[in-house]
């Protein structure tokens, strides 16, 4: 289903033009309007899903396989030496467009494309508790 108010629905389905890298029946891959690095692309499913949790499992599987294919083409053509896959869910995680998208961010030696997280020390007891807590809720 398309969401008529969703900009990525419109782009994914070709109602708004975009710099399209790849298209098939399930996805359109476009260049990001404000790229973090040269070649920064977004994999957009054509079916609306707000985030990872709404995305059908089959589409999620296909998205990661497609990321591998597009990423390989980037490594071959752009002169990048690495690739980050980024996928934000929720405002606290930096999601600004509420239609699932998977970022492919080509990386170049010495670039400053991504802010790295700050590693914290961990408490072994807390880590054991968290592993059990999350693990028990996996469905
Ligand atoms: P988020 O922060 O939600 O993970 O990422 C949204 C991304 O979409 C941003 O990197 C932003 O630059 C990109 N973006 C937002 N609107 C448009 C648009 O209309 N066209 C394209 N090509 N990219 C967009
Ligand atoms: Zn949408």
Short mmCIF file of C-alpha atoms and ligand atoms in Angstrom, two decimals:
data_model
loop_
_atom_site.label_atom_id
_atom_site.label_comp_id
_atom_site.label_asym_id
_atom_site.label_seq_id
_atom_site.Cartn_x
_atom_site.Cartn_y
_atom_site.Cartn_z
CA UNK A 1 0.00 0.00 0.00
CA UNK A 2 1.15 3.50 -0.84
CA UNK A 3 0.87 6.27 1.75
CA UNK A 4 -0.23 9.32 -0.24
CA UNK A 5 1.45 11.73 2.20
CA UNK A 6 4.79 9.93 2.17
CA UNK A 7 7.59 11.43 0.07
CA UNK A 8 9.51 8.15 -0.17
CA UNK A 9 6.35 6.37 -1.40
CA UNK A 10 6.16 8.96 -4.17
CA UNK A 11 9.85 8.66 -5.03
CA UNK A 12 9.91 4.85 -4.81
CA UNK A 13 6.93 4.54 -7.12
CA UNK A 14 8.21 7.12 -9.62
CA UNK A 15 5.65 9.85 -8.90
CA UNK A 16 8.55 12.19 -8.00
CA UNK A 17 11.69 11.95 -10.15
CA UNK A 18 14.96 10.89 -8.53
CA UNK A 19 18.48 9.89 -9.45
CA UNK A 20 17.76 6.19 -9.63
CA UNK A 21 20.63 3.74 -9.35
CA UNK A 22 18.49 0.60 -9.61
CA UNK A 23 14.85 -0.43 -9.74
CA UNK A 24 12.95 -3.73 -9.60
CA UNK A 25 9.41 -4.71 -8.65
CA UNK A 26 10.04 -4.34 -4.92
CA UNK A 27 12.60 -1.53 -4.60
CA UNK A 28 14.01 1.68 -5.98
CA UNK A 29 17.56 2.66 -5.03
CA UNK A 30 18.22 6.40 -5.22
CA UNK A 31 21.02 8.81 -4.45
CA UNK A 32 20.56 10.72 -1.19
CA UNK A 33 19.73 14.41 -1.73
CA UNK A 34 22.23 15.47 0.96
CA UNK A 35 24.90 12.80 0.75
CA UNK A 36 27.22 11.98 3.63
CA UNK A 37 29.78 10.92 1.00
CA UNK A 38 30.07 10.60 -2.78
CA UNK A 39 27.57 7.95 -3.93
CA UNK A 40 25.48 7.82 -0.71
CA UNK A 41 22.37 5.88 -1.73
CA UNK A 42 19.08 4.80 -0.17
CA UNK A 43 17.26 1.53 -0.73
CA UNK A 44 13.53 2.26 -0.68
CA UNK A 45 10.87 -0.48 -0.68
CA UNK A 46 7.96 0.42 -2.96
CA UNK A 47 5.46 -0.77 -0.33
CA UNK A 48 5.11 1.67 2.55
CA UNK A 49 6.48 0.52 5.89
CA UNK A 50 7.35 3.18 8.46
CA UNK A 51 10.35 1.35 9.84
CA UNK A 52 12.09 -2.00 10.25
CA UNK A 53 9.40 -3.31 12.57
CA UNK A 54 6.65 -2.73 9.99
CA UNK A 55 8.68 -4.15 7.12
CA UNK A 56 7.54 -7.61 5.93
CA UNK A 57 10.18 -10.26 6.62
CA UNK A 58 10.51 -11.18 2.94
CA UNK A 59 11.19 -7.53 2.02
CA UNK A 60 13.74 -7.25 4.81
CA UNK A 61 15.60 -10.29 3.46
CA UNK A 62 15.55 -8.90 -0.07
CA UNK A 63 16.77 -5.49 1.12
CA UNK A 64 19.96 -6.89 2.63
CA UNK A 65 20.68 -9.00 -0.46
CA UNK A 66 20.16 -5.91 -2.61
CA UNK A 67 22.50 -3.91 -0.34
CA UNK A 68 25.18 -6.50 -1.04
CA UNK A 69 24.69 -6.15 -4.81
CA UNK A 70 24.57 -2.34 -4.84
CA UNK A 71 27.48 -2.16 -2.41
CA UNK A 72 29.58 -4.37 -4.68
CA UNK A 73 28.80 -2.07 -7.62
CA UNK A 74 29.87 0.93 -5.51
CA UNK A 75 33.15 -0.72 -4.51
CA UNK A 76 33.78 -1.47 -8.19
CA UNK A 77 32.98 1.97 -9.58
CA UNK A 78 33.48 4.72 -6.99
CA UNK A 79 36.98 4.14 -5.70
CA UNK A 80 35.61 3.78 -2.17
CA UNK A 81 37.50 1.55 0.24
CA UNK A 82 34.64 0.75 2.62
CA UNK A 83 30.88 0.86 3.01
CA UNK A 84 28.57 1.57 5.94
CA UNK A 85 25.02 0.26 6.03
CA UNK A 86 22.90 2.49 8.26
CA UNK A 87 19.23 2.10 9.06
CA UNK A 88 17.56 4.46 11.51
CA UNK A 89 14.35 3.65 13.39
CA UNK A 90 12.70 6.34 15.51
CA UNK A 91 13.55 9.97 16.12
CA UNK A 92 16.00 9.11 18.90
CA UNK A 93 17.92 7.05 16.35
CA UNK A 94 17.96 9.88 13.82
CA UNK A 95 15.10 8.76 11.57
CA UNK A 96 13.69 11.80 9.75
CA UNK A 97 11.65 10.15 6.97
CA UNK A 98 9.06 7.68 8.23
CA UNK A 99 9.32 5.22 5.33
CA UNK A 100 11.84 2.41 5.81
CA UNK A 101 15.13 3.11 4.05
CA UNK A 102 18.55 1.52 4.17
CA UNK A 103 21.49 3.89 3.73
CA UNK A 104 24.51 2.75 1.74
CA UNK A 105 27.35 5.11 2.57
CA UNK A 106 30.53 4.56 0.57
CA UNK A 107 33.65 5.34 2.59
CA UNK A 108 36.94 6.76 1.42
CA UNK A 109 40.25 6.62 3.28
CA UNK A 110 40.45 9.58 5.66
CA UNK A 111 36.90 10.84 5.05
CA UNK A 112 34.69 12.19 7.84
CA UNK A 113 31.41 10.81 6.53
CA UNK A 114 30.18 9.24 9.74
CA UNK A 115 30.18 10.23 13.39
CA UNK A 116 31.45 7.25 15.34
CA UNK A 117 29.73 6.38 18.60
CA UNK A 118 31.57 6.81 21.85
CA UNK A 119 32.40 3.43 23.38
CA UNK A 120 31.61 3.07 27.09
CA UNK A 121 32.93 0.56 29.55
CA UNK A 122 30.43 -2.16 30.46
CA UNK A 123 29.46 -3.80 33.71
CA UNK A 124 29.66 -7.61 33.39
CA UNK A 125 26.58 -8.23 35.58
CA UNK A 126 24.50 -5.67 33.71
CA UNK A 127 25.63 -7.16 30.38
CA UNK A 128 24.61 -10.66 31.46
CA UNK A 129 21.23 -9.33 32.64
CA UNK A 130 20.63 -7.46 29.38
CA UNK A 131 21.58 -10.43 27.21
CA UNK A 132 19.06 -12.58 29.07
CA UNK A 133 16.36 -9.89 29.04
CA UNK A 134 16.54 -9.31 25.28
CA UNK A 135 17.11 -12.95 24.44
CA UNK A 136 13.99 -14.09 26.29
CA UNK A 137 11.85 -11.65 24.27
CA UNK A 138 13.04 -12.83 20.82
CA UNK A 139 10.08 -14.25 18.86
P1 LIG B 1 17.03 9.28 7.96
O1 LIG B 1 17.63 10.40 8.76
O2 LIG B 1 15.53 9.26 8.05
O3 LIG B 1 17.65 7.94 8.23
O4 LIG B 1 17.44 9.59 6.46
C1 LIG B 1 16.67 10.34 5.59
C2 LIG B 1 17.58 10.63 4.41
O5 LIG B 1 16.76 10.98 3.31
C3 LIG B 1 18.54 11.79 4.64
O6 LIG B 1 19.87 11.33 4.40
C4 LIG B 1 18.10 12.83 3.63
O7 LIG B 1 19.19 13.54 3.07
C5 LIG B 1 17.37 12.00 2.59
N1 LIG B 1 16.27 12.69 1.92
C6 LIG B 1 15.25 13.39 2.51
N2 LIG B 1 14.39 13.84 1.59
C7 LIG B 1 14.88 13.42 0.38
C8 LIG B 1 14.41 13.58 -0.96
O8 LIG B 1 13.38 14.21 -1.24
N3 LIG B 1 15.16 13.01 -1.94
C9 LIG B 1 16.29 12.30 -1.67
N4 LIG B 1 16.95 11.77 -2.71
N5 LIG B 1 16.76 12.12 -0.42
C10 LIG B 1 16.06 12.69 0.59
ZN1 LIG B 2 5.98 5.60 2.29
#
